[in-house]
Short mmCIF file of C-alpha atoms in Angstrom, two decimals:
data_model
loop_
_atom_site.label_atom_id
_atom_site.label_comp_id
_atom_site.label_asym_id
_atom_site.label_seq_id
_atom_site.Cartn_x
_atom_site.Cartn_y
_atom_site.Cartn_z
CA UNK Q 1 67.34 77.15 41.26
CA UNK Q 2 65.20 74.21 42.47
CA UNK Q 3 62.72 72.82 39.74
CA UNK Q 4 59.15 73.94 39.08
CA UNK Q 5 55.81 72.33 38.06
CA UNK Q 6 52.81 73.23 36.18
CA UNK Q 7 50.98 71.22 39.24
CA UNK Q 8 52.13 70.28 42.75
CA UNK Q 9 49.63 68.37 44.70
CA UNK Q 10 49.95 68.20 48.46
CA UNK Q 11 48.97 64.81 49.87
CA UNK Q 12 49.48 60.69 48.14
CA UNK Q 13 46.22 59.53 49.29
CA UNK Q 14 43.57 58.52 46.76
CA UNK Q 15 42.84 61.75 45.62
CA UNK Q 16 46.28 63.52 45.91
CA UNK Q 17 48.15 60.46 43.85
CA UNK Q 18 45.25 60.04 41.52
CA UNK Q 19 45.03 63.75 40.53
CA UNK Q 20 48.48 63.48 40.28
CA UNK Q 21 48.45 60.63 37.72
CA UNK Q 22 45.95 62.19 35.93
CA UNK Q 23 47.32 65.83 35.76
CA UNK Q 24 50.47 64.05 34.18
CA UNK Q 25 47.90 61.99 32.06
CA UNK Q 26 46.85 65.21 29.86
CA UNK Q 27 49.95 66.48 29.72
CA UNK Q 28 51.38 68.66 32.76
CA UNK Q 29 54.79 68.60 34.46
CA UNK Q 30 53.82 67.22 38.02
CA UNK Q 31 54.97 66.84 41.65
CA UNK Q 32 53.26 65.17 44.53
CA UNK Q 33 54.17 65.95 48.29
CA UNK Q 34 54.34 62.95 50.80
CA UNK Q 35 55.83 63.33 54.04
CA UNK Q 36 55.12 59.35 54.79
CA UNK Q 37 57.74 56.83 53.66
CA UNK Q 38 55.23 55.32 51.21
CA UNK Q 39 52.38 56.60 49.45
CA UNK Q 40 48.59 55.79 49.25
CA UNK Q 41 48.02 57.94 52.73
CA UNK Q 42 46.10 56.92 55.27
CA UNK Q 43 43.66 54.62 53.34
CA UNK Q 44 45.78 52.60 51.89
CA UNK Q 45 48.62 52.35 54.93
CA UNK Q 46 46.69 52.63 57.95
CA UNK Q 47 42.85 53.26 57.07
CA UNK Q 48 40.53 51.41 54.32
CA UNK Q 49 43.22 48.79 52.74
CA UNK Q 50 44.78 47.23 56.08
CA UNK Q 51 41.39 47.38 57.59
CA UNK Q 52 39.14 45.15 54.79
CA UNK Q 53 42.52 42.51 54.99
CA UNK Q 54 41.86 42.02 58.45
CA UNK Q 55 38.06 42.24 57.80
CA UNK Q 56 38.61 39.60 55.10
CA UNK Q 57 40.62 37.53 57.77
CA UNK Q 58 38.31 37.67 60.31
CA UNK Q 59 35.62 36.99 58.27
CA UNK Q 60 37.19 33.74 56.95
CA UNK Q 61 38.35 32.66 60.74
CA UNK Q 62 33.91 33.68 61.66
CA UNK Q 63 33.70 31.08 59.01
CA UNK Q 64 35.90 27.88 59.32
CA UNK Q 65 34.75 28.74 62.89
CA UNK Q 66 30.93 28.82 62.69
CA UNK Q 67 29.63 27.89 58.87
CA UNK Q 68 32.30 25.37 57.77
CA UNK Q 69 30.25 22.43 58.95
CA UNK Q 70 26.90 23.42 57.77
CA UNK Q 71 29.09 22.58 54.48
CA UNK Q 72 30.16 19.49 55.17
CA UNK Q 73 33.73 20.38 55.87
CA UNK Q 74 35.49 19.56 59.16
CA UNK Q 75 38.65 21.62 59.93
CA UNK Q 76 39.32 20.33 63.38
CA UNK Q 77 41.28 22.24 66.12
CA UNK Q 78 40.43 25.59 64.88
CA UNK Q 79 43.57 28.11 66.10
CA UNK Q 80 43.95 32.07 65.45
CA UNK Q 81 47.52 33.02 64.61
CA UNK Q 82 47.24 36.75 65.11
CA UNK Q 83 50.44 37.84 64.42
CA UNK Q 84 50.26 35.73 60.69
CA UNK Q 85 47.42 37.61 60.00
CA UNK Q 86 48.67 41.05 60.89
CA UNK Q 87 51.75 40.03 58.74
CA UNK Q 88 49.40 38.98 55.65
CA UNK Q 89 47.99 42.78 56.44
CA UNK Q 90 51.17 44.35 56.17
CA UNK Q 91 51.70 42.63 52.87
CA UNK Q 92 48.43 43.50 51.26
CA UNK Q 93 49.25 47.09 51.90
CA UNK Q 94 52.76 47.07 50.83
CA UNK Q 95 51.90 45.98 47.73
CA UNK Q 96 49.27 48.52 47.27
CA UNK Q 97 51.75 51.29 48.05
CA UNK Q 98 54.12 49.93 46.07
CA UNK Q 99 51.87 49.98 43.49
CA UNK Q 100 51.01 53.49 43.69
CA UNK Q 101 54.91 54.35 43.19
CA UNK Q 102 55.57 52.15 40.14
CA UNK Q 103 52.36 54.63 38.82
CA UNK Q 104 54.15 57.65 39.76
CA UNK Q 105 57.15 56.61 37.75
CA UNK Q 106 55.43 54.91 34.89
CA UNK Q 107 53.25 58.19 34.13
CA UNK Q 108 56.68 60.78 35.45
CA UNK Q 109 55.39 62.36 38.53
CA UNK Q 110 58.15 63.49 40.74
CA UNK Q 111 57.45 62.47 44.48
CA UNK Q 112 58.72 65.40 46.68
CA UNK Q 113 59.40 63.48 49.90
CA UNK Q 114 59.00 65.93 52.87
CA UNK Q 115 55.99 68.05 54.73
CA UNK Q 116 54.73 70.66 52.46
CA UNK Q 117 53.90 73.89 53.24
CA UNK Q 118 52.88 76.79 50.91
CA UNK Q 119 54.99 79.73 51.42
CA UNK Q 120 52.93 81.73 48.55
CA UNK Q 121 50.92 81.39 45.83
CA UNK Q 122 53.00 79.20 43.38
CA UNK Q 123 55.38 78.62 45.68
CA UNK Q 124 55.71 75.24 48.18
CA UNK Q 125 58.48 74.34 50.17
CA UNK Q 126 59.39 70.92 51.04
CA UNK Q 127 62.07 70.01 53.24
CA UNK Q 128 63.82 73.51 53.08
CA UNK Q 129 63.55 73.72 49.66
CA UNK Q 130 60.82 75.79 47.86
CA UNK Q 131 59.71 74.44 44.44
CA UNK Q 132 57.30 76.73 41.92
CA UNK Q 133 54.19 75.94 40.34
CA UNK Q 134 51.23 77.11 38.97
CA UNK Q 135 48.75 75.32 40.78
CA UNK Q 136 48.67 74.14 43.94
CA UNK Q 137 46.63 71.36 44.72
CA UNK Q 138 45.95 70.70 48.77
CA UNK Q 139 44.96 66.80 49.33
CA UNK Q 140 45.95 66.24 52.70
CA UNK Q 141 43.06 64.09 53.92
CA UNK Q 142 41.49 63.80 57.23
CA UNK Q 143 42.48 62.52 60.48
CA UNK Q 144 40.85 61.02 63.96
CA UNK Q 145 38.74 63.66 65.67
CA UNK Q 146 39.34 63.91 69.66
CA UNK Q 147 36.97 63.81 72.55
CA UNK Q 148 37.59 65.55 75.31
CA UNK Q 149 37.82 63.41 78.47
CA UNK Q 150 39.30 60.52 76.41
CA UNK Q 151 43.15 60.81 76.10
CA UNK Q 152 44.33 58.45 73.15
CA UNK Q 153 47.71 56.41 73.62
CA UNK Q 154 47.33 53.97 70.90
CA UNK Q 155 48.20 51.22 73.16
CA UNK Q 156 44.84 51.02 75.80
CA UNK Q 157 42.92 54.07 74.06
CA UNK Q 158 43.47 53.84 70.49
CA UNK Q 159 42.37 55.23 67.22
CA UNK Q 160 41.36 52.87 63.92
CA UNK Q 161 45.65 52.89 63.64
CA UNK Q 162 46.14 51.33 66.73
CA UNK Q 163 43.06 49.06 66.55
CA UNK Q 164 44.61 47.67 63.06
CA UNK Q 165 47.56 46.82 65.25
CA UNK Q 166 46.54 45.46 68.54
CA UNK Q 167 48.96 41.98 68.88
CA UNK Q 168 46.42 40.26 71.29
CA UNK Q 169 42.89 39.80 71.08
CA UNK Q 170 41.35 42.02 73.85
CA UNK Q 171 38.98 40.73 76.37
CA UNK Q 172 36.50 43.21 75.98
CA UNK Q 173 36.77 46.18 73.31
CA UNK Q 174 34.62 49.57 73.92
CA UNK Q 175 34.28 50.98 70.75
CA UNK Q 176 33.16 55.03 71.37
CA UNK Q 177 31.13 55.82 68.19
CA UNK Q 178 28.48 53.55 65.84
CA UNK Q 179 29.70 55.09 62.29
CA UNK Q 180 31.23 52.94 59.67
CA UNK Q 181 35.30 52.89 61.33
CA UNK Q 182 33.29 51.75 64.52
CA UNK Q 183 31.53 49.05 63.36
CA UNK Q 184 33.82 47.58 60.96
CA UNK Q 185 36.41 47.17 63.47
CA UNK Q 186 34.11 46.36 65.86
CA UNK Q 187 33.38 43.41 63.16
CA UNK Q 188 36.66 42.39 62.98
CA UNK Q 189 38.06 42.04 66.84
CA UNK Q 190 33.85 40.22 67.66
CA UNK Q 191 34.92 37.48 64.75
CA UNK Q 192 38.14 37.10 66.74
CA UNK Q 193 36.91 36.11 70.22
CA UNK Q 194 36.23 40.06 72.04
CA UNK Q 195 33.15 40.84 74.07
CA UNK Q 196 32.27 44.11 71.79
CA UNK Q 197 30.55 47.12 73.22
CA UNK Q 198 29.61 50.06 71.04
CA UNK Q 199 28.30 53.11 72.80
CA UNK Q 200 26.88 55.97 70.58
CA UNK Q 201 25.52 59.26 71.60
CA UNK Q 202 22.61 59.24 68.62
CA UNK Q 203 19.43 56.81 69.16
CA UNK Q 204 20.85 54.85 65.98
CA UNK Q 205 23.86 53.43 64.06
CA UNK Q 206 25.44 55.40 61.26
CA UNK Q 207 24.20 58.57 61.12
CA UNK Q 208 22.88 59.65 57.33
CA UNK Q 209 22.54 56.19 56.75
CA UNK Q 210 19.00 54.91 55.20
CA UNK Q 211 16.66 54.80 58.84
CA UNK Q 212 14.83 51.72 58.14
CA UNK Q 213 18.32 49.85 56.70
CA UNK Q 214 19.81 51.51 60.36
CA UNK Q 215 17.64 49.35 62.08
CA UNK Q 216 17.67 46.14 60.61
CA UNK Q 217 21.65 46.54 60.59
CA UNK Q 218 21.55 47.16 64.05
CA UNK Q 219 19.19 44.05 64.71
CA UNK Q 220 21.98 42.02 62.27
CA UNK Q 221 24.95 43.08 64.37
CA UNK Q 222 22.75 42.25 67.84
CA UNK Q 223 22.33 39.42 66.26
CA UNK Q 224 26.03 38.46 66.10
CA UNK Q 225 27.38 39.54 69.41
CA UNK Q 226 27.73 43.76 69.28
CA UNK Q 227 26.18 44.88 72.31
CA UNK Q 228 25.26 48.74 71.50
CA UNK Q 229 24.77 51.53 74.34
CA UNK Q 230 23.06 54.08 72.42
CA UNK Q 231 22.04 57.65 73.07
CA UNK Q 232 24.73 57.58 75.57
CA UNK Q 233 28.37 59.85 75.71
CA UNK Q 234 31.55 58.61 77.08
CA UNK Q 235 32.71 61.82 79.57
CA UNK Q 236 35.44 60.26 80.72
CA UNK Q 237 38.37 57.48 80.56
CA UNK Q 238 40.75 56.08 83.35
CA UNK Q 239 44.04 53.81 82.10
CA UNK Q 240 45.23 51.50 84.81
CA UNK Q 241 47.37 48.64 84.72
CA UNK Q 242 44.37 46.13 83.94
CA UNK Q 243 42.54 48.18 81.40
CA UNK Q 244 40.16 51.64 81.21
CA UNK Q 245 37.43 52.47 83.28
CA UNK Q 246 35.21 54.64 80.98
CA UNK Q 247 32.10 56.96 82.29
CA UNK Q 248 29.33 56.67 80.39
CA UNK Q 249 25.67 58.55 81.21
CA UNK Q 250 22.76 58.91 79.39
CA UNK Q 251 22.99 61.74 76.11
CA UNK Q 252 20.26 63.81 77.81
CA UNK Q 253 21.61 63.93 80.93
CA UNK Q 254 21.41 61.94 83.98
CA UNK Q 255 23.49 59.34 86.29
CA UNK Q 256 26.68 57.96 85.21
CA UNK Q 257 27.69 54.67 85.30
CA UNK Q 258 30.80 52.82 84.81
CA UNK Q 259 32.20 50.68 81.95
CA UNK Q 260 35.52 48.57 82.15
CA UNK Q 261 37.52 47.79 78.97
CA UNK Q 262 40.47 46.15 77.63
CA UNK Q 263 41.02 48.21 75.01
CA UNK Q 264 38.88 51.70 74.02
CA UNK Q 265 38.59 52.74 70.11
CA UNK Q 266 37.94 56.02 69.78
CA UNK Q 267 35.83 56.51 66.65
CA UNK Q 268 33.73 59.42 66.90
CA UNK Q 269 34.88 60.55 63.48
CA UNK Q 270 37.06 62.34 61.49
CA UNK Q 271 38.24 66.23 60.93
CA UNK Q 272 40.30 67.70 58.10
CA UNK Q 273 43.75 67.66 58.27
CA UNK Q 274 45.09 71.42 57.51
CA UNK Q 275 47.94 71.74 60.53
CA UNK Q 276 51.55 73.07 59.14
CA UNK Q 277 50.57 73.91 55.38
CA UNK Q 278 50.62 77.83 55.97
CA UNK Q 279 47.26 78.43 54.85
CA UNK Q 280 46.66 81.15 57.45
CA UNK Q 281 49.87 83.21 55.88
CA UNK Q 282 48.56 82.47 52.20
CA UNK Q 283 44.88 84.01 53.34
CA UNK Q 284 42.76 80.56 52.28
CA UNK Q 285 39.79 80.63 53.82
CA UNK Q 286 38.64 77.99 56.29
CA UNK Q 287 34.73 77.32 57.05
CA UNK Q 288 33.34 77.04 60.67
CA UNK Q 289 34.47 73.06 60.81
CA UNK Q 290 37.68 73.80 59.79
CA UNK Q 291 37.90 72.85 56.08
CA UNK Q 292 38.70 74.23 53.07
CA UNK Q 293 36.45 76.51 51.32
CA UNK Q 294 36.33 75.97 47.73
CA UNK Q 295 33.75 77.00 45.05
CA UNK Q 296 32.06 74.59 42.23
CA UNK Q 297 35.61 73.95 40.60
CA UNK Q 298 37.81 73.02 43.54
CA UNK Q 299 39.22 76.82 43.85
CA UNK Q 300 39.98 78.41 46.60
CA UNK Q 301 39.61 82.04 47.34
CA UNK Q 302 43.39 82.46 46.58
CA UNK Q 303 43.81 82.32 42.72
CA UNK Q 304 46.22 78.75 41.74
CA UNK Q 305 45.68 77.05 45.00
CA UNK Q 306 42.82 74.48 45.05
CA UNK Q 307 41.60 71.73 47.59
CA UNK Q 308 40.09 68.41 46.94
CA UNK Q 309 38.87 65.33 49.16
CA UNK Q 310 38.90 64.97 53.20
CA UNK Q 311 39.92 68.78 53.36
CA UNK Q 312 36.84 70.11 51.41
CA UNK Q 313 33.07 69.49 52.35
CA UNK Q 314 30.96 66.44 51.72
CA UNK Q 315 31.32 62.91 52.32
CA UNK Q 316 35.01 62.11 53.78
CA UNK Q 317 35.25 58.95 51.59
CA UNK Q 318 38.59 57.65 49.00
CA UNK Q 319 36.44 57.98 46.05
CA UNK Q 320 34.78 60.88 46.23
CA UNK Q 321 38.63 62.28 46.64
CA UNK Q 322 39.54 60.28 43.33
CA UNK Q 323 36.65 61.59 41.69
CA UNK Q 324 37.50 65.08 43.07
CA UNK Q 325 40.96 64.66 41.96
CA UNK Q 326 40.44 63.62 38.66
CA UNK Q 327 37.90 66.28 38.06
CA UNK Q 328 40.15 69.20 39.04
CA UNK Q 329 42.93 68.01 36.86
CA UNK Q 330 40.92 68.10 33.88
CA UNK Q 331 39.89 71.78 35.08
CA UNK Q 332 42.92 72.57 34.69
CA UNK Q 333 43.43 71.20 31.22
CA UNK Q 334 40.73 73.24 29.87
CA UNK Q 335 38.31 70.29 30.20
CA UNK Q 336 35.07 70.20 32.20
CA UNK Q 337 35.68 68.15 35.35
CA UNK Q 338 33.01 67.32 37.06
CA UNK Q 339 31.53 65.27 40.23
CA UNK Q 340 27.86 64.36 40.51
CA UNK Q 341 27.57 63.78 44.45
CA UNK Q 342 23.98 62.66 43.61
CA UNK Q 343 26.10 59.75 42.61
CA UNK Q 344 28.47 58.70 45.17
CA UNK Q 345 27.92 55.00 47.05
CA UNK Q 346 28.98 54.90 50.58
CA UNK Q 347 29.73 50.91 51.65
CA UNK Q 348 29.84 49.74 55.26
CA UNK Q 349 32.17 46.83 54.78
CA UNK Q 350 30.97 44.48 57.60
CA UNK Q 351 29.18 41.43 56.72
CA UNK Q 352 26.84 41.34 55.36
CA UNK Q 353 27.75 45.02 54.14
CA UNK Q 354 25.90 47.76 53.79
CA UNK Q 355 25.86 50.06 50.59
CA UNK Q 356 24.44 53.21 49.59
CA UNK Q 357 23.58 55.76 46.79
CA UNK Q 358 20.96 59.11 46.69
CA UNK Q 359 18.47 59.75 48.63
CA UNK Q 360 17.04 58.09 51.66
CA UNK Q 361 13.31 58.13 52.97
CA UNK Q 362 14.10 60.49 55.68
CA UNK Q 363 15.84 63.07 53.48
CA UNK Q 364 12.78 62.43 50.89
CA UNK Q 365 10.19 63.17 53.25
CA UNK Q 366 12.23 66.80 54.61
CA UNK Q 367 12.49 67.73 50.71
CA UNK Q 368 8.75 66.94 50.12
CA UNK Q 369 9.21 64.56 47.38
CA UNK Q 370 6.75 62.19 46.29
CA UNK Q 371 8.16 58.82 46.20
CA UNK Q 372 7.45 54.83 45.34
CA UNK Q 373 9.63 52.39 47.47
CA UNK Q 374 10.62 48.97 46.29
CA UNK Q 375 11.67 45.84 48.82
CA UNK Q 376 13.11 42.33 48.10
CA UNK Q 377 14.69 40.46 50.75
CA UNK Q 378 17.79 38.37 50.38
CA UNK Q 379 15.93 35.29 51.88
CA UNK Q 380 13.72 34.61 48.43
CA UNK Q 381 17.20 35.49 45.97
CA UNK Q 382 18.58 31.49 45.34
CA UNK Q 383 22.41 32.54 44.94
CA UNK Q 384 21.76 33.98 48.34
CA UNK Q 385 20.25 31.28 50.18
CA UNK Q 386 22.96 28.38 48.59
CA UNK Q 387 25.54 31.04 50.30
CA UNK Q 388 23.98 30.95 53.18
CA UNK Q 389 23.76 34.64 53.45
CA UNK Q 390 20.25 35.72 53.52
CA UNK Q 391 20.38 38.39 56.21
CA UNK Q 392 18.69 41.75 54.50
CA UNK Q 393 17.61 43.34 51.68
CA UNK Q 394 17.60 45.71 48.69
CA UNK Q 395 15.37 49.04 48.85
CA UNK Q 396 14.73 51.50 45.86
CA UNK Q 397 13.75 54.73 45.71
CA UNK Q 398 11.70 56.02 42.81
CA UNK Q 399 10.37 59.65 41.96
CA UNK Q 400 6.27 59.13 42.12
CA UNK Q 401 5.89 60.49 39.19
CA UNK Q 402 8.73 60.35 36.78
CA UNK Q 403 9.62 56.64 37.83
CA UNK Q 404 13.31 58.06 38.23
CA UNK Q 405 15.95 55.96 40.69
CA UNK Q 406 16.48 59.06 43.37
CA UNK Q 407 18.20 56.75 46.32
CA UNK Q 408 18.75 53.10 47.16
CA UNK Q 409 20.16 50.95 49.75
CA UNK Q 410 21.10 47.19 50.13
CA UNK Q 411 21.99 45.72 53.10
CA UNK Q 412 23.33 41.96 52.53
CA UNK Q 413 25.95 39.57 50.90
CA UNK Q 414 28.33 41.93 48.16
CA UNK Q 415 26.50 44.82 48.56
CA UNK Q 416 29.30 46.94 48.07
CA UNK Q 417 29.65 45.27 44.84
CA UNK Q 418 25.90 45.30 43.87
CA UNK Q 419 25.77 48.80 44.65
CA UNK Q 420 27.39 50.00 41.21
CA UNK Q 421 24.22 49.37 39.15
CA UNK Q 422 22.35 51.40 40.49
CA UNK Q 423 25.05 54.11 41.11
CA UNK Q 424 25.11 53.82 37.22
CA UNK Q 425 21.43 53.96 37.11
CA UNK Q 426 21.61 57.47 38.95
CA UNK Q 427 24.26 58.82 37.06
CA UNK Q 428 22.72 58.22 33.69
CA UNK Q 429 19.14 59.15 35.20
CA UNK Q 430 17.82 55.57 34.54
CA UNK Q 431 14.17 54.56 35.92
CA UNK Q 432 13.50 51.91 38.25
CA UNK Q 433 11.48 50.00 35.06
CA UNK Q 434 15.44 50.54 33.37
CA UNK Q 435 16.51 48.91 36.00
CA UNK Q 436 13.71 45.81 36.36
CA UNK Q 437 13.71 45.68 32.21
CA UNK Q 438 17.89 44.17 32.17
CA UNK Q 439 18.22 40.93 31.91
CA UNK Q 440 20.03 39.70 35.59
CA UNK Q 441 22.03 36.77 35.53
CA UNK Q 442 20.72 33.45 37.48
CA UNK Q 443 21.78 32.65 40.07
CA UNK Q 444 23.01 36.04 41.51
CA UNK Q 445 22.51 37.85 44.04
CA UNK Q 446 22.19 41.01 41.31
CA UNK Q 447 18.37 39.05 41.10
CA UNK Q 448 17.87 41.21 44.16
CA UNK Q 449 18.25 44.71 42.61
CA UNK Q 450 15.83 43.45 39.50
CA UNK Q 451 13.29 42.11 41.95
CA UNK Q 452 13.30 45.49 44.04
CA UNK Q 453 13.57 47.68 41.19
CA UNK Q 454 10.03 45.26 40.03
CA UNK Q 455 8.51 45.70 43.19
CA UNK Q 456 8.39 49.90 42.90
CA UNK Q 457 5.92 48.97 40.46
CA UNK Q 458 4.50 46.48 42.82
CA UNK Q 459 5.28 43.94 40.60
CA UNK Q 460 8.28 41.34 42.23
CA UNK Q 461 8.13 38.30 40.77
CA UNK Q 462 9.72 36.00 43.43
CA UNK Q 463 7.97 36.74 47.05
#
């Protein structure tokens, strides 16, 4: 009789291996399906680890390139060893995934190596073999949604996996889509020498994304070589033996024209991934985009099976699936898991970055909520200006009345990084005086968040 589990979960990405950890954490017997050779999924082997090395890479190489001498330092004959820097890639992520599997054994959670599929409730078979359990825990991420038109080899047409993996720097890269896999790898083959072109069927960049921050980010990555084609749609793509001819026309309709490329990423977005787990034979009910329908505690309509992460609605992002993950493990410990999505940063790793948390003007204005807005510009914060990084700013959000932090956005050096404050100052329903009253550190470029968090109250000290 093969073994059996108080929890299986069905995916190793971030929220599959981290509800795994923690399941075993308060106490459960558990097992985690992985049908790759390594865990972490897709964001850690081919999606958001591999991606911010070469980011990181290229970044340095825009550097020692560009900024180096307004330091003072000389490097000489600049050269670009590609294949060094793919191989420094592969390293970071194996020892991420590695990482992930000395977790699994440090805190006993059996990897079941294999494609799972759920035969039953309580019941998932792996590799021929069907294991029991009393929950059932699907995790299986997201993967690269099509286009019709566009037929995606991974060699000339490619996904974010192939663009991670090109071993030449193309001439010119078409990137089909302006969201955040778009323009980071957009950011990363531009540093390297491409001509970049990003065509985008909106009339902006990053759709959800703070309209006024949109702009500016656009005007930023203008400003650095991305040509963008927007409110245009790619209909369809030719391979020949120097490149793709794409055809693009206008979004409303009118005459095509033609675009040649090197190499074409398609990066329109992302759907969840469901295909081979059995859910149609189980009865688990999909929505009308093809995820997961689960109520406010991660259950689905069959009783023991639950979904978390890509698979599930909201924002397709690695922590929100940790946070997911986590909170559906303590469910099932009796506890009270639970995820404020009020509270979730989304981070646009280009540079500068762009970061994220709550509300935005635009959804503001549709709810009818009285706001204040606060502004302070990286150009007047000093650790900014000795970095040389003064493209942007930081923009708060603040309930008219109450003074309460309902949104903010920075667009700048770190802002990944000096998005967590006021993440924190959401979850813990801090005002923007909370936020102005702590004492920042000088020089930082945290000055930024005080000063903007002053200026709801029209009160910025430094501009």
């Amino acid at each position: 009789m093969s073994e059996s589990f108080d929890v299986i979960v069905i995916g190793a990405g971030p929220g599959g291996y981290v509800c795994a950890i923690r399941a075993a954490q308060l106490g459960m017997k558990v097992a985690c399906v992985e049908k790759r050779a390594t865990l972490g999924g897709t964001c850690l082997n081919i999606g958001c680890i591999p991606s911010k090395a070469l980011l990181q890479s290229s970044e340095n190489y825009e550097e020692a390139a560009h900024h180096f001498a307004e330091h003072g330092i000389g490097v000489g004959q600049l050269t670009l060893d590609l294949a060094r820097m793919q191989a420094r890639k592969g390293e970071v992520v194996g020892a991420n995934v590695k990482g992930v599997e000395f977790l699994f054994k440090k805190n006993k959670v059996t990897w079941l190596k294999g494609a799972g599929k759920i035969t039953a409730p309580g019941k998932v078979e792996v590799e021929g073999t069907t294991y029991e359990t009393k929950n059932i825990i699907i995790a299986t991420g997201s993967d690269s949604a099509p286009l019709k038109g566009v037929e995606v080899d991974e060699t000339q047409i490619v996904t974010s996996t192939g663009a991670l993996e090109l071993e030449t720097v193309p001439g010119h890269l078409v990137v089909i889509g302006g969201g955040v896999i778009g323009l980071e790898l957009s950011s990363v083959w531009r540093r390297l020498g491409a001509e970049v072109t990003v065509i985008e069927f909106l009339d902006r960049l990053v759709p959800g994304m703070d309209g006024e921050i949109a702009r500016q980010f656009e005007r930023v990555l203008s400003k650095q070589g991305i040509k963008f084609k927007l409110k245009s749609k790619v209909t369809g793509a030719t391979k020949g033996k120097d490149g793709v001819t794409l055809t693009v026309e206008p979004a409303a309709g009118g005459t095509a024209e033609e675009i040649k490329a090197d190499v074409v990423l398609l990066a329109i977005g992302r759907r969840p991934y469901v295909e081979g787990l059995g859910l149609d034979a189980v009865g688990v009910a999909l929505d009308e985009r093809g995820r997961v329908k689960v109520d406010g505690h991660f259950a689905t309509n069959v009783p023991g099976i639950y979904a978390i992460g890509d698979v599930i609605a909201g924002p397709m992002l690695a922590h929100k699936a940790e946070e997911e993950g986590v909170a559906v493990a303590e469910i099932l410990a009796g506890q009270h898991g639970h995820v404020n999505y009020a509270a979730i940063p989304g981070v646009v790793y280009t540079w500068p970055e762009v970061a994220s948390v709550g509300e935005t003007e635009e959804t503001l204005k549709e709810a009818g909520t009285a706001y204040k807005v606060g502004k302070f510009p990286f150009t007047a914060n000093g650790r900014a200006r000795a970095m040389g990084t003064t493209d942007g700013f930081v923009k708060i959000l603040a309930d008219k009345e109450t003074d309460r932090v309902l949104g903010a956005h920075i667009l700048g050096p770190d802002a990944g990084t000096l998005i967590a404050e006021l993440v924190m100052a959401i979850e813990f329903g801090a005002s923007a005086e909370d936020v102005a009253r702590i004492c920042h550190a000088h020089p930082s470029l945290n000055e930024a968040v005080k000063e903007a968090a002053l200026a709801v109250d029209g009160r910025a000290l430094h501009i």
